[in-house]
mmCIF file of C-alpha atoms in Angstrom:
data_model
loop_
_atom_site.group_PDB
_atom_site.id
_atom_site.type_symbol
_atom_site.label_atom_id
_atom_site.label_comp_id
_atom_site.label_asym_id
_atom_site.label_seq_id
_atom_site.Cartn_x
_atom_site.Cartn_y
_atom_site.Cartn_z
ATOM 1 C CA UNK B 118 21.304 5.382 -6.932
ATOM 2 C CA UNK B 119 18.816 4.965 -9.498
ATOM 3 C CA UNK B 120 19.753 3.887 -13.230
ATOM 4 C CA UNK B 121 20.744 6.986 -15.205
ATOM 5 C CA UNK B 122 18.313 6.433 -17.599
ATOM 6 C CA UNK B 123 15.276 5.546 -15.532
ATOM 7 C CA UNK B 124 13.938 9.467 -15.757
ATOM 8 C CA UNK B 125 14.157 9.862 -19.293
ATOM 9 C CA UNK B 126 10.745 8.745 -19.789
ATOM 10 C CA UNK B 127 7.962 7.344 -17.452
ATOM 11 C CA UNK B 128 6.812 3.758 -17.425
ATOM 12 C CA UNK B 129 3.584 2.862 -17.144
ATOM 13 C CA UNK B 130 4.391 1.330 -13.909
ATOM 14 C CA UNK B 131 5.879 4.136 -12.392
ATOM 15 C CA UNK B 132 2.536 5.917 -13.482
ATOM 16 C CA UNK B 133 0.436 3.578 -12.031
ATOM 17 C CA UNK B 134 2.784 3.943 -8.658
ATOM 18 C CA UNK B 135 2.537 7.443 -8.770
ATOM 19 C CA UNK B 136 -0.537 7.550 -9.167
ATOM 20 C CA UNK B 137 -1.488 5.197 -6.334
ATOM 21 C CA UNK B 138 0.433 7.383 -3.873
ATOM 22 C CA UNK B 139 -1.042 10.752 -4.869
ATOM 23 C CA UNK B 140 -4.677 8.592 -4.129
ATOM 24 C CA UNK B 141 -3.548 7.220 -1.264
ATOM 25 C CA UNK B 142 -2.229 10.931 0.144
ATOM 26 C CA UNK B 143 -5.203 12.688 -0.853
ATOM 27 C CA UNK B 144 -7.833 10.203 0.525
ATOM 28 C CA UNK B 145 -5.858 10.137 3.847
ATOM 29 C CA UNK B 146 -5.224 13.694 4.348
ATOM 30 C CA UNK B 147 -8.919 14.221 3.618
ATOM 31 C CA UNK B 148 -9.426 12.122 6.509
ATOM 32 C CA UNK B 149 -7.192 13.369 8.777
ATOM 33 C CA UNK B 150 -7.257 16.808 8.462
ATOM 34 C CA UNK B 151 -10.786 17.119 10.305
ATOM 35 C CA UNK B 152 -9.058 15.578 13.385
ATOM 36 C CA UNK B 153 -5.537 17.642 13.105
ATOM 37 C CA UNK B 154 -7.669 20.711 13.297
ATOM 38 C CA UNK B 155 -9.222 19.633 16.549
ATOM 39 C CA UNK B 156 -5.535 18.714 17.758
ATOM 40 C CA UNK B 157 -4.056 22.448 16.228
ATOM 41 C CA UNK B 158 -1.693 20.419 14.288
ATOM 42 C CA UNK B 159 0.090 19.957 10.843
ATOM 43 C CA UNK B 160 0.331 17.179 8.163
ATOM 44 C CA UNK B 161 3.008 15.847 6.450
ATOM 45 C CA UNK B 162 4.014 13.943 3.462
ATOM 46 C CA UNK B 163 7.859 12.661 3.422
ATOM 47 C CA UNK B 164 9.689 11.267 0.326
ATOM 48 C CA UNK B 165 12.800 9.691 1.332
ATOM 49 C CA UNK B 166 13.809 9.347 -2.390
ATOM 50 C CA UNK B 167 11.742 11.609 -4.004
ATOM 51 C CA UNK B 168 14.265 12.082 -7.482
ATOM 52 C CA UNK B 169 13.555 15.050 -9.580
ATOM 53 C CA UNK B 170 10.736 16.892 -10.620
ATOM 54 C CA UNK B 171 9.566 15.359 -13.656
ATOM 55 C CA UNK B 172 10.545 12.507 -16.509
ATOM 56 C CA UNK B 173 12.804 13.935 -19.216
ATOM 57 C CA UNK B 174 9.453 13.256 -21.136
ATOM 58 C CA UNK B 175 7.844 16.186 -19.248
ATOM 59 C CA UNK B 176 5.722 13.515 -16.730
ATOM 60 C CA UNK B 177 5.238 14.514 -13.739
ATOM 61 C CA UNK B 178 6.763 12.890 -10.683
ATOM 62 C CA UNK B 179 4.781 12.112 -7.462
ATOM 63 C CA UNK B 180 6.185 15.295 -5.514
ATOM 64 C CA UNK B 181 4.666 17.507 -7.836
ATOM 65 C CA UNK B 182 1.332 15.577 -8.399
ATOM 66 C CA UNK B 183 1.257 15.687 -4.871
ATOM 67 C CA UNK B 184 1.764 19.659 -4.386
ATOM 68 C CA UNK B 185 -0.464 20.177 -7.229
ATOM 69 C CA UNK B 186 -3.338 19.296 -5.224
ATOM 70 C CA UNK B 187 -2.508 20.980 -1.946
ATOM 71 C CA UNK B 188 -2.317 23.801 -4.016
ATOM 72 C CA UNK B 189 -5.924 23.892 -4.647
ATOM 73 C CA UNK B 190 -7.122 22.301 -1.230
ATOM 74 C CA UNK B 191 -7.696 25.304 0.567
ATOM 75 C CA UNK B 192 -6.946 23.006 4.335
ATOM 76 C CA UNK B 193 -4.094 21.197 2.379
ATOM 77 C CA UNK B 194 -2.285 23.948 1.779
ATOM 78 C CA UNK B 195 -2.375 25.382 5.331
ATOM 79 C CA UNK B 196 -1.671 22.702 7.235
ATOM 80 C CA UNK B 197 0.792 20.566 4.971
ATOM 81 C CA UNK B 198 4.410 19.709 5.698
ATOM 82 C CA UNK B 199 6.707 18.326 2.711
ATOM 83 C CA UNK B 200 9.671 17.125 3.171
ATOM 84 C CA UNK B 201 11.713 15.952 0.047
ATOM 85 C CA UNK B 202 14.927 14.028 0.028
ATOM 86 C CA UNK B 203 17.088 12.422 -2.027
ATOM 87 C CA UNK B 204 21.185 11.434 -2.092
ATOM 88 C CA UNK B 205 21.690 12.571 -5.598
ATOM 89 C CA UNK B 206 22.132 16.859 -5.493
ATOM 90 C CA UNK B 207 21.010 16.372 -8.925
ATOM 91 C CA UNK B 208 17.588 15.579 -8.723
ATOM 92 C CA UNK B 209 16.939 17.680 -5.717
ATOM 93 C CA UNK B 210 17.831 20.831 -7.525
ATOM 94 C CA UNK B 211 15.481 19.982 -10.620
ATOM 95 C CA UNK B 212 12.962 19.084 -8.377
ATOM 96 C CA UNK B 213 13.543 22.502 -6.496
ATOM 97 C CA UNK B 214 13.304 24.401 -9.694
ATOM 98 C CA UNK B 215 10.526 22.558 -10.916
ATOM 99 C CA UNK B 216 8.667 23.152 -7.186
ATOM 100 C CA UNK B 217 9.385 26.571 -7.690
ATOM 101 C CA UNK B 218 7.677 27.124 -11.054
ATOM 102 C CA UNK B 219 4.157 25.323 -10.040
ATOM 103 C CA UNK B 220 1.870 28.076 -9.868
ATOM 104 C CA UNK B 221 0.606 29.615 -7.175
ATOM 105 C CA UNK B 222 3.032 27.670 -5.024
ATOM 106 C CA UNK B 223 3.516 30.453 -2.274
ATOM 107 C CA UNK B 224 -0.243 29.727 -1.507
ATOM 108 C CA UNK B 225 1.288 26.855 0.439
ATOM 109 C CA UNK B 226 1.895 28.347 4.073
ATOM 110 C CA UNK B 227 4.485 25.751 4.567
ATOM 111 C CA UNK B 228 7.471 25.884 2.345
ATOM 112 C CA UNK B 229 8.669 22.525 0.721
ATOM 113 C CA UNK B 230 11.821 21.357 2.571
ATOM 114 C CA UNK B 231 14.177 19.442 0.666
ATOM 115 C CA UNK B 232 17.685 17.775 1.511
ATOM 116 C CA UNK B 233 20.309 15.856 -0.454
ATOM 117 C CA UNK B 234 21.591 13.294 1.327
ATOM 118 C CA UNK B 235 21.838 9.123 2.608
ATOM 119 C CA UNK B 236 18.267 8.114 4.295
ATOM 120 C CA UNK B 237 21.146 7.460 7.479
ATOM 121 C CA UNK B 238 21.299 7.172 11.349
ATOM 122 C CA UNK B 239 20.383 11.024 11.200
ATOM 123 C CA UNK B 240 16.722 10.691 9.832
ATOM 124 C CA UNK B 241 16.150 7.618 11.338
ATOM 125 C CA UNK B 242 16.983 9.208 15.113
ATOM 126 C CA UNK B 243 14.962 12.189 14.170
ATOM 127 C CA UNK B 244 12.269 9.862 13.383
ATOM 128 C CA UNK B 245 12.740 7.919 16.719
ATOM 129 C CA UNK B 246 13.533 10.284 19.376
ATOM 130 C CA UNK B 247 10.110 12.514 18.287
ATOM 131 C CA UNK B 248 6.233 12.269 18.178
ATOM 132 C CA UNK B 249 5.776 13.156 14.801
ATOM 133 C CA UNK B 250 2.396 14.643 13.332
ATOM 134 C CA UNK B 251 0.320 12.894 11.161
ATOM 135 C CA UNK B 252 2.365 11.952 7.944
ATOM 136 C CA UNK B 253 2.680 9.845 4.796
ATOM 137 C CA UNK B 254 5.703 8.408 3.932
ATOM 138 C CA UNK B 255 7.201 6.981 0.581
ATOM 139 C CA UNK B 256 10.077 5.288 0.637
ATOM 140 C CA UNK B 257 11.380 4.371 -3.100
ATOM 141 C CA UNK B 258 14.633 3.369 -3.356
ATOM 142 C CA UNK B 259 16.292 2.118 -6.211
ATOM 143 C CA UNK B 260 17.292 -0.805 -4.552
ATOM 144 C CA UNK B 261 17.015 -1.127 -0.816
ATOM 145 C CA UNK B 262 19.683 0.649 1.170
ATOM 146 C CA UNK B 263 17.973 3.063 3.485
ATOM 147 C CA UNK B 264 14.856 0.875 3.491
ATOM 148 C CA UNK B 265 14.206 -1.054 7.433
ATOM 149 C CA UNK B 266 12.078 -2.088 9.397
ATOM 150 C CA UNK B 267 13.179 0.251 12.181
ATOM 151 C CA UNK B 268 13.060 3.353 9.859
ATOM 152 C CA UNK B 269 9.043 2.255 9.108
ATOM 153 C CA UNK B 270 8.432 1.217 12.904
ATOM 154 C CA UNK B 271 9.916 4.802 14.015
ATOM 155 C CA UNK B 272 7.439 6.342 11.735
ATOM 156 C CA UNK B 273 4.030 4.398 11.953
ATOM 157 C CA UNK B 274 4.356 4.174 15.789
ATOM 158 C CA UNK B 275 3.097 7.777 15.961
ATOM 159 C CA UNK B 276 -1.045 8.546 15.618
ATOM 160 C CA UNK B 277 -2.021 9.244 11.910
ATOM 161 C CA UNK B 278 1.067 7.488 10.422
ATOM 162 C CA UNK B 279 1.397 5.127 7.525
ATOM 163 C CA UNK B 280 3.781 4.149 5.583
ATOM 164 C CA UNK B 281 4.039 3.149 1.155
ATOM 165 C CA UNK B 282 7.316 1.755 0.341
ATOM 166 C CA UNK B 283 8.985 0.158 -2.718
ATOM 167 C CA UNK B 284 10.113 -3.343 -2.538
ATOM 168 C CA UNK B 285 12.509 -4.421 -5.010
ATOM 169 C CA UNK B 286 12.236 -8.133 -4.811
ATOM 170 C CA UNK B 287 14.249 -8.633 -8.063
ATOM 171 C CA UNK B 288 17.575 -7.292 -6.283
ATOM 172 C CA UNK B 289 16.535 -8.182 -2.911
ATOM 173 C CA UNK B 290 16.075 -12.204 -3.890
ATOM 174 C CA UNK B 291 19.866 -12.652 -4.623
ATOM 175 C CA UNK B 292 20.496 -10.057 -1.993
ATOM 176 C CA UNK B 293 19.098 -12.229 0.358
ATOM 177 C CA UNK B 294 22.382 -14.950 0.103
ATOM 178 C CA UNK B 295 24.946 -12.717 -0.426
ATOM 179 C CA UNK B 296 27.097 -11.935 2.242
ATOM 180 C CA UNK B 297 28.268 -8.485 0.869
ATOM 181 C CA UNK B 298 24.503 -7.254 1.446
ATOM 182 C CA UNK B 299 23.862 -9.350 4.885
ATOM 183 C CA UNK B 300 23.582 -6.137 6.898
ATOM 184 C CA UNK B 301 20.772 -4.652 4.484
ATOM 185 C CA UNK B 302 19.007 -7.756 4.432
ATOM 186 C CA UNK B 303 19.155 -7.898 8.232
ATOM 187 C CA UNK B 304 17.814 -4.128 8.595
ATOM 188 C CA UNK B 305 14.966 -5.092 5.969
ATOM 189 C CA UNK B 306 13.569 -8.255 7.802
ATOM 190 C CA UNK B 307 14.760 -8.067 11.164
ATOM 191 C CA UNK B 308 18.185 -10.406 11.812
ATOM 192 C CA UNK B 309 16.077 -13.485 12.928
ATOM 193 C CA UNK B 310 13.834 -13.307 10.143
ATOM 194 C CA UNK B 311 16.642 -12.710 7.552
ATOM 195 C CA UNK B 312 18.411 -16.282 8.665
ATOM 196 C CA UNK B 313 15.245 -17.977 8.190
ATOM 197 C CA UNK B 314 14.829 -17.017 4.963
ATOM 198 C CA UNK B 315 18.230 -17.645 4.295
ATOM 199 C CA UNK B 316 17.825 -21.732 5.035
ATOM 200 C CA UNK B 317 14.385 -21.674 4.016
ATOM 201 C CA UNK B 318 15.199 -20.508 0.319
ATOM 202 C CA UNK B 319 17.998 -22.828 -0.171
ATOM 203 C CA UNK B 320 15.777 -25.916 -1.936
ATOM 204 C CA UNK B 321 12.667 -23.633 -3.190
ATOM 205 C CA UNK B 322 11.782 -23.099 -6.934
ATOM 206 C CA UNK B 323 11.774 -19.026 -7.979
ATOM 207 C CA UNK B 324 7.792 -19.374 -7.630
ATOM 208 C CA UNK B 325 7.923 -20.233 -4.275
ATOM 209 C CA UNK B 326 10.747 -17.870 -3.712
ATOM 210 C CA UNK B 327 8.666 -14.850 -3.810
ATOM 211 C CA UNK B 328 5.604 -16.242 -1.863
ATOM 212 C CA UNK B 329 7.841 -16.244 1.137
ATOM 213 C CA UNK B 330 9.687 -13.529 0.907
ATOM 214 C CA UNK B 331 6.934 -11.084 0.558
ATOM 215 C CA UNK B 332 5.250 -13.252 3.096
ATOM 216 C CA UNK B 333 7.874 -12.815 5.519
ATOM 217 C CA UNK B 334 8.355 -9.142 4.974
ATOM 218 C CA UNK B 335 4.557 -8.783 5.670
ATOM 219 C CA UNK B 336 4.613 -10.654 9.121
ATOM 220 C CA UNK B 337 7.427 -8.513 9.530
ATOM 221 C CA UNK B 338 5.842 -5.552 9.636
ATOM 222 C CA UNK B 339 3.052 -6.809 11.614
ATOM 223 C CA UNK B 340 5.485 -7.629 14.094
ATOM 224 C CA UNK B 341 6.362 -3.922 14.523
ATOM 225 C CA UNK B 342 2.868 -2.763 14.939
ATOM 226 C CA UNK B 343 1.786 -2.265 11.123
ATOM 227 C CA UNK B 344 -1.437 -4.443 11.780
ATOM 228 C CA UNK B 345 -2.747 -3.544 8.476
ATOM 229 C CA UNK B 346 -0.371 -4.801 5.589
ATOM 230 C CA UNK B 347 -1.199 -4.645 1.827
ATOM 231 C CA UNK B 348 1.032 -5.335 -0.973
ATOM 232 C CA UNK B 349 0.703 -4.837 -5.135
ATOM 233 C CA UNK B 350 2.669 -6.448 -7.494
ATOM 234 C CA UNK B 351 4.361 -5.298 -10.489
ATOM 235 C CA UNK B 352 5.528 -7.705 -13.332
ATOM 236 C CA UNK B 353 7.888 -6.847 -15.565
ATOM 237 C CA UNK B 354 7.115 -5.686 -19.247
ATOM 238 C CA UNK B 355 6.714 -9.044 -20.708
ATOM 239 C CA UNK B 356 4.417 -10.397 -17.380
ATOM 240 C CA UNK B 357 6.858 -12.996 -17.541
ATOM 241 C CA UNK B 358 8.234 -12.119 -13.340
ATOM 242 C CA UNK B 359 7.824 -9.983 -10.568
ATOM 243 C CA UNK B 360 10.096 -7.013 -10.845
ATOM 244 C CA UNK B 361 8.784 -5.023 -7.350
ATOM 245 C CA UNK B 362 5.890 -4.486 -5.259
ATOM 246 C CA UNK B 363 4.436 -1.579 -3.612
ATOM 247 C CA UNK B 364 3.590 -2.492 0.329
ATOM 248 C CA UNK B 365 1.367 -0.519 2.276
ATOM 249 C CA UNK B 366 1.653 -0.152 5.807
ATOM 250 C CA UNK B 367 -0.608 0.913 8.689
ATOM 251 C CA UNK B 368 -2.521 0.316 11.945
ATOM 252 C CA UNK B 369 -5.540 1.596 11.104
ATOM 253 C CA UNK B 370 -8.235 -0.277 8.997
ATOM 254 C CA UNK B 371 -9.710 2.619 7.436
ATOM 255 C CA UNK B 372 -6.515 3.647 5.995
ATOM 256 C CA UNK B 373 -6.187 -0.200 4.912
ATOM 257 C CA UNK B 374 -9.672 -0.050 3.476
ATOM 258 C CA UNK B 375 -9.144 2.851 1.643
ATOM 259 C CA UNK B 376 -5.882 1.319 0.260
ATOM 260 C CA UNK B 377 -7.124 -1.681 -0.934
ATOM 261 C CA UNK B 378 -9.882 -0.179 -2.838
ATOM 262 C CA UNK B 379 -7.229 2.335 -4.364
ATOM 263 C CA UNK B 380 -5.137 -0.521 -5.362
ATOM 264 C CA UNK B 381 -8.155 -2.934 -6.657
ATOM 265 C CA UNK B 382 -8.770 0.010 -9.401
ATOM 266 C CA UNK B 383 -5.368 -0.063 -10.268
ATOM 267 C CA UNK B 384 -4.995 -3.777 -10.594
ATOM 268 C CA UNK B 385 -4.710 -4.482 -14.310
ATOM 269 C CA UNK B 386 -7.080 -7.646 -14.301
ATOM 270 C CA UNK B 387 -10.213 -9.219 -12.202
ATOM 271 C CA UNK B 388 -11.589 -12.693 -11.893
ATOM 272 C CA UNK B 389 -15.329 -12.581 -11.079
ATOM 273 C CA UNK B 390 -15.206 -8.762 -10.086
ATOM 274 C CA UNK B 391 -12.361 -10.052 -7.935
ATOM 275 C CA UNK B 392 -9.642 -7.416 -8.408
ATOM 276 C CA UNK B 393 -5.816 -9.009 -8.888
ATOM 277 C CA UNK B 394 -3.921 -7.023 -6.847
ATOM 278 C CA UNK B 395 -1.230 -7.921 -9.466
ATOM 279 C CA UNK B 396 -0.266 -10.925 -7.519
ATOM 280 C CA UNK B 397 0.860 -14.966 -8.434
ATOM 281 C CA UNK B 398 -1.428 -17.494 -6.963
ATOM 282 C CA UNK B 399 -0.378 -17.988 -3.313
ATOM 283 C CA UNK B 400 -0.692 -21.317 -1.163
ATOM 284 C CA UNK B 401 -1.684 -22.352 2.170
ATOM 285 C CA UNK B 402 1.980 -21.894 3.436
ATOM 286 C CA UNK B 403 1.599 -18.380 2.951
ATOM 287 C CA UNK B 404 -1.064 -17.249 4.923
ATOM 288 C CA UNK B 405 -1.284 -13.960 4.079
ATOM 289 C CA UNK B 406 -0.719 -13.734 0.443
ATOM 290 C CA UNK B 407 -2.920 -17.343 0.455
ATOM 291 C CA UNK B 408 -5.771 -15.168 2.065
ATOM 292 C CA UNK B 409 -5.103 -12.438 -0.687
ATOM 293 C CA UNK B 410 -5.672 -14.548 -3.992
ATOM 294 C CA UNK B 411 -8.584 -17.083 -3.383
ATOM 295 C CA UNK B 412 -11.451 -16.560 -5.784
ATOM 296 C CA UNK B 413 -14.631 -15.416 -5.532
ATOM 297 C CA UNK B 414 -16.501 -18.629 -5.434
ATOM 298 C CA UNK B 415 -14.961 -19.004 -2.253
ATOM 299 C CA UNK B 416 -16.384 -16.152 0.017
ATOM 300 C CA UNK B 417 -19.645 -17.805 -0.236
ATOM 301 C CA UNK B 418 -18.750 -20.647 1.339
ATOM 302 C CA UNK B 419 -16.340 -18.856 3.667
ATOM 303 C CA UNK B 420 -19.056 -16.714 4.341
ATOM 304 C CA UNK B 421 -21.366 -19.214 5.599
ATOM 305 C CA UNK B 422 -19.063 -21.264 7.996
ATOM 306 C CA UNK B 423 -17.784 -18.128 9.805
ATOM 307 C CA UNK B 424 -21.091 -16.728 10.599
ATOM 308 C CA UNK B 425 -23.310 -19.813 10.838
ATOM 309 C CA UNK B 426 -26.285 -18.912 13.232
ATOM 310 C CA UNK B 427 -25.700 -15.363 13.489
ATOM 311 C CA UNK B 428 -27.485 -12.071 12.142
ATOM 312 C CA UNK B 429 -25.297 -9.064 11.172
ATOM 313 C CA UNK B 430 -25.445 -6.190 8.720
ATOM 314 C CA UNK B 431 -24.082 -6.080 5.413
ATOM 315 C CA UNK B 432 -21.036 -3.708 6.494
ATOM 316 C CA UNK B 433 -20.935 -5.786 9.727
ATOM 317 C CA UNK B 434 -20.209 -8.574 7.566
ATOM 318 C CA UNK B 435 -17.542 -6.761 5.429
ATOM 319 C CA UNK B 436 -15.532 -5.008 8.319
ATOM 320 C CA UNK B 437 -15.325 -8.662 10.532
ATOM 321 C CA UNK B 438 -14.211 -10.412 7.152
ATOM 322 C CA UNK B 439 -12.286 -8.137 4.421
ATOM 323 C CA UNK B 440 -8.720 -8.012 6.518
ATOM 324 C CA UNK B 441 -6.351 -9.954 4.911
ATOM 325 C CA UNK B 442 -8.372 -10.913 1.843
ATOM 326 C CA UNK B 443 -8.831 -9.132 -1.513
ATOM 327 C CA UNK B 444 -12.201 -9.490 -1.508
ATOM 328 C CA UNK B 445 -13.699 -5.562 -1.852
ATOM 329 C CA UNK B 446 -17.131 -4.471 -1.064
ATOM 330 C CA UNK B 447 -18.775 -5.254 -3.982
ATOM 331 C CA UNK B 448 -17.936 -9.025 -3.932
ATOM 332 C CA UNK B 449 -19.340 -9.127 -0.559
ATOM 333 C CA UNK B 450 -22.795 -8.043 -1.978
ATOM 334 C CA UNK B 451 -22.254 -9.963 -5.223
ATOM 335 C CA UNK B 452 -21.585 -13.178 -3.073
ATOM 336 C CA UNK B 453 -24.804 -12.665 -0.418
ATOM 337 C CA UNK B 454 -26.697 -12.181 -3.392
ATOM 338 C CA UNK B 455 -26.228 -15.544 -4.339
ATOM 339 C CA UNK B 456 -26.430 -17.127 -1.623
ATOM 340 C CA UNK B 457 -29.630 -15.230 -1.036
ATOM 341 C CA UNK B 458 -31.141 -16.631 -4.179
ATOM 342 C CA UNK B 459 -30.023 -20.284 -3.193
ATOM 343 C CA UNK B 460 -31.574 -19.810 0.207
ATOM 344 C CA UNK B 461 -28.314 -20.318 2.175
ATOM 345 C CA UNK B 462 -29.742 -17.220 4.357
ATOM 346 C CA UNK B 463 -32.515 -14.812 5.474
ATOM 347 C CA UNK B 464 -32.577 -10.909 4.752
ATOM 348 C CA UNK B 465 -34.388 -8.111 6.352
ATOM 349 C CA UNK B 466 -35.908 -6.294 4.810
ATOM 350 C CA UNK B 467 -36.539 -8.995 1.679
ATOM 351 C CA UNK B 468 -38.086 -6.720 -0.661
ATOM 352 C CA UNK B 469 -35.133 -4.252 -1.979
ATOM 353 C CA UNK B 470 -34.772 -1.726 -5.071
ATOM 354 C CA UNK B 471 -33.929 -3.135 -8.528
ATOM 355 C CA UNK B 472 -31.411 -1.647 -10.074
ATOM 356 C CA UNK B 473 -30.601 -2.561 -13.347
ATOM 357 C CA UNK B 474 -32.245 -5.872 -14.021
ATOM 358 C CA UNK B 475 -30.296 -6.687 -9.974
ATOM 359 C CA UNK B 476 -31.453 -6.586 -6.518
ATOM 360 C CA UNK B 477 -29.552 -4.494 -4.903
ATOM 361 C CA UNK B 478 -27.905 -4.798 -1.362
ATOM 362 C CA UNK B 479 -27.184 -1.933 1.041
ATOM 363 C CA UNK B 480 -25.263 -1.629 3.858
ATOM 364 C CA UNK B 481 -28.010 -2.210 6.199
ATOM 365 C CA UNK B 482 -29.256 -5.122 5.006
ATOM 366 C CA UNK B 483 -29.773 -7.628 8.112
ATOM 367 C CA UNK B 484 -28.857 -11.556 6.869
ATOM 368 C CA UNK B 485 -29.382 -13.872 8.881
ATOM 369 C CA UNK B 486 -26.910 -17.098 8.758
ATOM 370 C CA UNK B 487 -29.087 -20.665 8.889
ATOM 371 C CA UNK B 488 -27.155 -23.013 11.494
ATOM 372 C CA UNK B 489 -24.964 -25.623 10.358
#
């Protein structure tokens, strides 16, 4: 259960969560929708945790930024399913009465649902034993009961399905080698995984502490089918540690792409145009997160030993390369720029629009790699 006073008044982290939720949902459902239509069927957004309806401060919480808009999305509000939970009767009745004043909210042709109740064996067999229609869902618990890797495999296994959850690596660290939470650690990583950690952490520094565990909950979730796996960091207030991150999960790369572009906005710093992604500098050990933090004035070079001696498009280039990396679009056209004024490789056509004082570089530029 969350701290008691954790909704008097909204953080600029929760904000910036919020916020890249209600992004997230909106971009999806705008690509979804087209193809529910064709298949005559619904949407949905689930909140596991959802809390009540606003900050004591009058902020809005992500529920109601999220009906908000399907209120005024003609499709939205037709074909979306909420579904609103959370163990504390409390903040599901605020958040009830607060649904219930939005205006216009009986334009929605679905009605909110909303339980209180433990994210249990009952949601999670609902969520298994049925082909569910394309949803979103946010899990955000205040610590990590209810959170698994079965209760995000039962969800993203089914077409149009990803997953945001909250990661609280500043309980789940000393969770990790305490026996009194073994059986939440072992739902969260899987048991194997869990005993790995266990031994692994025993001699590491707190630095290297959190580069494997959020590496291993990332391979993790690959394991189960969430191919695409991208998480943000959030520090605490003095940037002094990691308090949580916010992982997304999918197994499609346009969902991924969108995600990653959502996130780079909301990083809070860049280096070279290179957004942060909020993260500590990873190492080789940690392939993922390793992939995730190099610096710009490394895709050049990366760049020219992975496609020596071939010809592709721009986007070519950025859809074989991006996955993994927190490299965005416009530091791959930043970085063949340069090596196009070096003369590291060939573009067609070679006369382009200047824009601002810059060549610029669109998607259908052909470069051509020289050989090693």
């Amino acid at each position: 259960m969350a701290d008691k006073y954790f909704f008097e008044q909204q953080k600029e982290q929760s904000l910036v969560k919020a916020q890249i939720v209600a992004k997230y949902f909106w971009a999806w459902a705008k690509v979804i929708i087209p193809q529910a239509k064709k298949r005559k069927t619904k949407i949905a957004y689930i909140d596991l945790f959802c809390g009540p309806g606003s900050y004591e401060d009058g902020s809005k919480s992500t529920p109601l930024m999220i009906l908000e808009r399907a209120i005024n999305e003609p499709d939205m509000r037709d074909l979306l399913v909420t579904f609103f939970n959370d163990i504390d009767p409390n903040y599901t009745e605020s958040l009830e009465k607060a649904i219930d004043s939005l205006p216009n909210i009986n334009l929605l042709k679905n009605k909110p649902l909303i339980r209180s109740g433990e994210v249990d064996n009952a949601i999670l067999r609902t969520f298994k034993d049925n082909s569910l229609i394309p949803s979103l869902l946010f899990v955000d618990p205040w610590g990590y009961k209810g959170l698994s890797l079965e209760l995000i495999g039962s969800v993203i296994k089914n077409w149009g399905c990803d997953c945001i959850f909250f990661f609280n690596y500043k309980r789940i660290n000393p969770g990790l080698n305490n026996q009194f939470f073994q059986e939440h650690m072992n739902a969260l990583f899987g048991q194997e995984k869990a005993d790995e950690l266990r031994a692994q952490l025993k001699t590491k520094t707190p630095y290297e502490r959190e580069l494997i565990i959020v590496e291993s909950i990332s391979q993790s979730l690959k394991a189960i089918g969430g191919e695409y796996v991208l998480p943000f960091c959030f520090q605490n207030e003095k940037g002094t540690r990691t308090n949580h991150h916010l992982i997304f999960v999918s197994k499609n790369v346009l969902g991924y792409s969108i995600m990653k572009d959502i996130m780079a906005k909301a990083s809070s710093s860049t280096e070279q145009g290179v957004p942060s992604f909020e993260y500590n500098p990873a190492t080789s050990l940690q392939p993922l997160l390793f992939e995730l933090s190099r610096p710009l004035d490394d895709l050049e070079n990366m760049l020219l030993d992975e496609f020596a001696g071939q010809t592709l498009t721009m986007k070519d280039i950025y859809h074989r390369h991006h996955i993994g990396k927190r490299y965005i679009e416009r530091n791959y056209k930043d970085a063949l720029l340069k090596l196009e004024e070096q003369g590291k490789i060939i573009t067609e056509p070679l006369k382009r629009k200047i824009v601002k004082g810059k060549k610029t570089f669109a998607d259908t530029v052909k470069v051509t790699f020289l050989p090693k």
